[in-house]
XYZ file of C-alpha atoms in Angstrom:
367
model
C 12.296 -12.704 6.235
C 11.346 -16.003 7.798
C 8.113 -17.775 6.962
C 8.768 -20.758 9.217
C 5.985 -22.538 10.979
C 3.314 -22.007 8.333
C 1.041 -24.660 6.842
C 1.942 -25.358 3.266
C 0.907 -27.488 0.371
C -2.776 -26.923 1.109
C -5.178 -27.574 -1.740
C -8.043 -25.161 -2.137
C -11.396 -26.924 -1.913
C -13.709 -24.282 -3.343
C -13.695 -21.496 -5.916
C -10.929 -18.994 -5.280
C -9.606 -15.702 -6.605
C -5.903 -15.452 -7.443
C -3.858 -12.620 -8.938
C -0.625 -13.220 -10.821
C 1.612 -10.455 -12.160
C 4.084 -11.140 -14.985
C 7.075 -8.859 -15.489
C 9.767 -9.131 -18.107
C 11.265 -7.280 -21.037
C 9.894 -7.757 -24.544
C 11.077 -11.004 -26.064
C 11.447 -12.967 -22.825
C 8.399 -15.175 -23.513
C 6.030 -13.506 -21.061
C 2.999 -13.388 -23.392
C 3.459 -16.949 -24.676
C 3.787 -18.224 -21.103
C 0.481 -16.629 -20.028
C -1.357 -17.993 -23.056
C 0.159 -21.439 -22.438
C -0.787 -21.283 -18.746
C -4.412 -20.397 -19.545
C -4.604 -22.570 -22.690
C -6.139 -19.660 -24.606
C -5.093 -16.340 -26.130
C -5.362 -14.172 -23.038
C -2.640 -11.713 -24.110
C -2.083 -10.453 -27.641
C 1.414 -10.582 -29.069
C 3.081 -7.278 -29.816
C 3.273 -6.721 -33.565
C 5.523 -3.991 -35.019
C 4.724 -4.180 -38.713
C 5.323 -0.479 -39.394
C 9.056 0.285 -39.658
C 8.392 4.001 -39.158
C 6.974 3.455 -35.649
C 8.791 0.275 -34.556
C 11.424 2.282 -32.642
C 8.912 4.249 -30.538
C 8.968 3.354 -26.841
C 5.443 3.377 -25.411
C 6.549 3.069 -21.788
C 5.259 0.614 -19.211
C 1.533 -0.090 -18.779
C -0.273 -2.093 -16.109
C -2.899 -4.307 -17.791
C -5.065 -6.644 -15.652
C -6.933 -9.397 -17.536
C -9.478 -11.736 -15.933
C -9.884 -15.385 -16.919
C -11.765 -18.367 -15.456
C -9.841 -21.638 -15.039
C -10.507 -24.990 -13.450
C -7.654 -26.814 -11.805
C -8.142 -30.225 -10.177
C -11.883 -29.614 -9.874
C -11.431 -26.156 -8.335
C -12.727 -23.051 -10.097
C -10.133 -20.276 -10.147
C -10.963 -16.661 -10.951
C -7.495 -15.775 -12.200
C -6.384 -12.197 -12.776
C -3.263 -11.813 -14.899
C -1.573 -8.431 -14.454
C 0.615 -7.860 -17.495
C 3.313 -5.168 -17.661
C 4.008 -4.465 -21.354
C 6.802 -1.971 -21.938
C 8.905 -3.016 -18.937
C 12.638 -3.032 -19.641
C 12.258 -1.395 -23.054
C 13.754 1.934 -21.955
C 17.354 2.783 -21.138
C 16.272 4.196 -17.776
C 13.692 1.928 -16.139
C 13.260 3.876 -12.906
C 9.742 4.937 -13.901
C 8.841 1.303 -14.649
C 9.998 0.241 -11.167
C 7.919 3.001 -9.588
C 4.825 2.076 -11.607
C 4.956 -1.587 -10.557
C 5.640 -0.831 -6.880
C 2.935 1.841 -7.002
C 0.398 -0.646 -8.365
C 1.232 -3.212 -5.669
C 0.965 -0.640 -2.874
C -2.290 0.849 -4.194
C -3.943 -2.560 -3.785
C -2.724 -2.659 -0.155
C -4.020 0.898 0.381
C -7.429 -0.156 -0.903
C -7.554 -3.022 1.631
C -6.389 -0.726 4.441
C -9.069 1.834 3.577
C -11.735 -0.894 3.421
C -10.678 -2.275 6.818
C -10.993 1.232 8.324
C -14.582 1.710 7.127
C -17.337 1.565 9.708
C -19.504 -0.341 7.257
C -17.707 -2.695 4.858
C -18.571 -2.845 1.185
C -19.905 -6.384 0.519
C -18.904 -6.044 -3.147
C -15.340 -4.960 -2.429
C -12.830 -6.819 -4.634
C -9.423 -7.741 -3.273
C -6.945 -7.057 -6.094
C -3.734 -7.707 -4.183
C -1.095 -9.484 -6.278
C -0.322 -12.898 -4.763
C 2.657 -13.857 -6.924
C 4.911 -12.126 -9.413
C 6.808 -14.048 -12.067
C 9.934 -12.190 -13.111
C 11.187 -13.300 -16.528
C 14.967 -13.321 -16.741
C 16.285 -13.223 -20.326
C 18.184 -16.421 -21.260
C 21.618 -14.800 -21.611
C 23.430 -17.713 -19.981
C 25.615 -15.318 -17.955
C 24.255 -13.983 -14.650
C 21.702 -11.512 -13.328
C 21.869 -8.018 -14.772
C 21.816 -4.942 -12.556
C 18.219 -4.276 -13.629
C 17.171 -7.827 -12.600
C 18.746 -7.418 -9.164
C 17.252 -3.968 -8.600
C 13.749 -5.001 -9.658
C 13.592 -8.126 -7.475
C 15.103 -6.208 -4.550
C 12.436 -3.512 -4.745
C 9.484 -5.804 -5.307
C 10.224 -8.620 -2.851
C 9.023 -6.653 0.223
C 5.632 -6.158 -1.477
C 4.957 -9.392 -3.380
C 6.002 -13.050 -3.612
C 8.615 -12.852 -6.390
C 9.302 -16.068 -8.304
C 12.189 -15.853 -10.807
C 11.827 -17.719 -14.099
C 13.992 -18.065 -17.196
C 11.910 -17.351 -20.277
C 12.577 -19.166 -23.572
C 14.781 -21.635 -21.732
C 14.997 -23.870 -24.817
C 17.470 -21.375 -26.300
C 20.088 -22.777 -23.907
C 21.643 -26.243 -23.888
C 21.012 -28.384 -20.763
C 24.524 -27.734 -19.430
C 24.251 -23.975 -20.136
C 20.894 -23.917 -18.353
C 22.242 -25.692 -15.269
C 25.134 -23.235 -15.022
C 22.828 -20.246 -15.594
C 20.425 -21.374 -12.865
C 23.309 -21.845 -10.432
C 24.707 -18.355 -11.089
C 21.292 -16.724 -10.749
C 20.652 -18.325 -7.361
C 24.170 -17.403 -6.210
C 23.433 -13.783 -7.146
C 20.063 -13.871 -5.344
C 21.782 -15.198 -2.215
C 24.712 -12.762 -2.525
C 22.453 -9.707 -2.835
C 20.103 -11.079 -0.151
C 16.979 -10.910 -2.331
C 14.049 -12.544 -0.472
C 12.361 -14.305 -3.385
C 9.626 -16.871 -2.742
C 11.722 -20.019 -2.323
C 9.004 -22.508 -1.307
C 9.765 -22.280 2.417
C 9.307 -25.162 4.806
C 9.983 -25.994 8.434
C 11.659 -29.343 9.087
C 10.231 -29.457 12.615
C 6.609 -28.596 11.797
C 5.918 -29.640 8.190
C 5.226 -33.223 7.144
C 7.677 -35.230 5.032
C 5.626 -34.888 1.839
C 5.528 -31.088 2.123
C 9.254 -30.902 2.896
C 10.135 -33.117 -0.080
C 7.799 -31.275 -2.455
C 9.084 -27.845 -1.417
C 12.704 -29.035 -1.528
C 12.229 -30.234 -5.111
C 10.557 -26.970 -6.153
C 13.270 -24.914 -4.454
C 15.924 -26.893 -6.322
C 14.262 -25.929 -9.638
C 14.615 -22.175 -9.007
C 14.678 -20.225 -11.215
C 12.096 -22.172 -13.219
C 13.188 -22.835 -16.807
C 10.125 -22.131 -18.934
C 9.147 -23.161 -22.444
C 5.832 -21.923 -23.804
C 3.903 -22.877 -26.930
C 0.446 -21.928 -28.171
C 0.463 -24.702 -30.766
C 0.076 -28.455 -30.486
C 1.762 -31.188 -32.481
C 0.972 -34.880 -32.614
C 3.531 -37.032 -30.861
C 2.998 -40.793 -30.618
C -0.650 -40.224 -31.490
C -1.182 -37.691 -28.701
C -1.569 -33.890 -28.976
C 1.411 -32.259 -27.281
C 2.250 -28.588 -26.727
C 5.744 -28.249 -28.104
C 8.194 -26.299 -30.207
C 9.832 -27.946 -33.223
C 13.477 -27.279 -34.017
C 15.919 -28.773 -36.552
C 17.635 -30.555 -33.662
C 14.431 -31.990 -32.167
C 11.252 -31.231 -30.241
C 10.988 -29.273 -26.977
C 7.854 -30.320 -25.084
C 6.219 -27.759 -22.797
C 4.830 -30.261 -20.266
C 7.767 -32.663 -20.278
C 9.688 -32.147 -16.997
C 12.869 -33.268 -18.767
C 12.522 -30.334 -21.196
C 10.839 -27.625 -19.105
C 9.784 -26.717 -15.547
C 6.457 -25.370 -16.836
C 4.176 -28.117 -15.467
C 5.723 -27.970 -11.974
C 5.382 -24.194 -11.865
C 1.791 -24.268 -13.117
C 0.833 -26.880 -10.529
C 2.467 -24.873 -7.732
C 0.780 -21.608 -8.735
C -2.715 -22.927 -9.388
C -2.870 -25.856 -6.996
C -0.423 -26.891 -4.296
C 0.937 -23.467 -3.261
C -1.949 -21.187 -4.179
C -3.203 -21.056 -0.593
C 0.278 -20.439 0.820
C 0.949 -17.578 -1.629
C -2.341 -15.949 -0.626
C -1.662 -16.451 3.097
C 1.832 -14.996 2.891
C 0.494 -12.023 0.953
C -2.082 -11.252 3.638
C -0.349 -12.354 6.845
C 3.210 -11.206 6.125
C 3.564 -8.810 3.182
C 0.342 -6.850 3.715
C 0.699 -6.780 7.509
C 4.262 -5.462 7.143
C 3.061 -2.747 4.762
C 0.110 -1.924 7.034
C 2.396 -1.536 10.069
C 4.773 0.706 8.106
C 1.892 2.824 6.820
C 0.288 3.319 10.228
C 3.698 3.967 11.795
C 4.339 6.755 9.286
C 0.904 8.210 10.111
C 1.595 8.270 13.846
C 5.210 9.456 13.632
C 5.068 11.617 10.530
C 7.031 14.370 12.292
C 9.322 12.084 14.271
C 12.706 10.769 13.243
C 12.063 7.358 14.767
C 9.179 5.705 12.889
C 9.116 2.526 15.004
C 5.820 1.650 16.680
C 4.833 -0.787 19.385
C 1.923 -3.192 18.845
C -0.193 -1.475 21.526
C 0.464 1.903 19.896
C -0.515 0.418 16.545
C -3.780 -0.813 18.047
C -4.411 2.643 19.528
C -3.708 4.241 16.165
C -6.118 1.834 14.493
C -8.829 2.898 16.986
C -8.017 6.549 16.293
C -8.329 5.984 12.570
C -11.727 4.337 13.020
C -12.876 7.140 15.345
C -11.758 9.705 12.780
C -13.581 7.759 10.081
C -16.717 7.714 12.283
C -16.435 11.462 12.923
C -16.149 12.169 9.192
C -19.139 9.958 8.436
C -21.169 11.709 11.154
C -20.247 15.079 9.636
C -21.351 13.826 6.236
C -24.641 12.658 7.755
C -25.178 16.083 9.352
C -24.430 17.761 6.027
C -26.925 15.472 4.303
C -29.556 16.163 6.990
C -29.072 19.935 6.617
C -29.242 19.657 2.847
C -32.437 17.587 3.050
C -33.901 20.061 5.561
C -33.093 22.959 3.231
C -34.683 21.141 0.315
C -37.802 20.394 2.420
C -38.051 24.065 3.432
C -37.628 25.168 -0.163
C -40.335 22.737 -1.290
C -42.611 23.950 1.531
C -42.095 27.573 0.471
C -42.809 26.622 -3.153
C -45.944 24.783 -2.047
C -47.121 27.724 0.075
C -46.478 30.077 -2.838
C -48.474 27.819 -5.128
C -51.311 27.611 -2.585
C -51.309 31.398 -2.270
C -51.324 31.711 -6.037
C -54.207 29.230 -6.229
C -56.183 31.147 -3.591
C -55.632 34.385 -5.504
C -56.771 32.682 -8.686
C -59.885 31.331 -6.942
C -60.610 34.792 -5.536
C -60.291 36.377 -8.962
C -62.544 33.730 -10.494
C -65.121 34.226 -7.715
C -64.996 37.986 -8.198
C -65.403 37.600 -11.935
C -68.409 35.310 -11.325
C -70.006 37.840 -8.965
C -69.550 40.609 -11.513
C -71.148 38.481 -14.211
C -74.169 37.736 -11.987
C -74.501 41.442 -11.123
C -74.543 42.419 -14.823
C -77.228 39.865 -15.577
């Protein structure tokens, strides 16, 4: 998949909505990373303080959490989609299906909204713009589960691989681990988001910035929800017997570069790729399946796709017209029923008046 020729490195000038999904097995530092990213306790840590239930596997859950951030003067309505329970089972097929299903449901919602005759002004776009996949710091290479997950998700979302709890590896171990991971990604042809650039179209600053970010893949992450004082300054860090690992120190961790890319320099590009490439690919596949549901060849030409889009809108219009007719008939029935009730009441009132008049006449006659 080539993303050449796109504008990159654009800063967002006004408030923007961004959705980030985090996937990783328990213990890979996913929760701490999110809380460090947002500088608040957005996700609660899993606590298993009952030994009788600690072994129970709850299964994967999809948990969106909304938080407001400000980055470089820009307000960001950030949605974090957490996936607790991923990788905790022996067979993770269901977990894969749940994540892919969630990603595709957001695309289906957009497709349905685009097909409406009248758009919903309050419609919320919940498409996931980036997915951070937390690779456990084994120091070896990608596991089969890592390869399978990134393979399945890359066609639907911008996958960015990260190494959680990277401070559990020595610098030389980390360098070797990163190298083996990227070799595996290249060998298995996994199209992760690798900060693409075009040497002919992009400016030197963008090329250099993206080259540096690409060289950091997978990002080595350290997270900490606590601050210590270092040289009189509060610093987010982790203290060990051998020294201090600073979260925002680029010599210790890639956290600050990743955060800046996600929430600033590459936010616009991640959103554009999601809409222009990933969603459009899904949309074409979906409409192709609709047109050729009974055919073996599901390919579709652009003009056929346009025709199918018109057909879908005509069908939507026909259904809405039918609904309107049903509503009109229902209203007409209700009006007729009310009219009959009113006539019955008028008749009853006339009868009552007649009886009262008759009773009055009889009273006068007796007098």
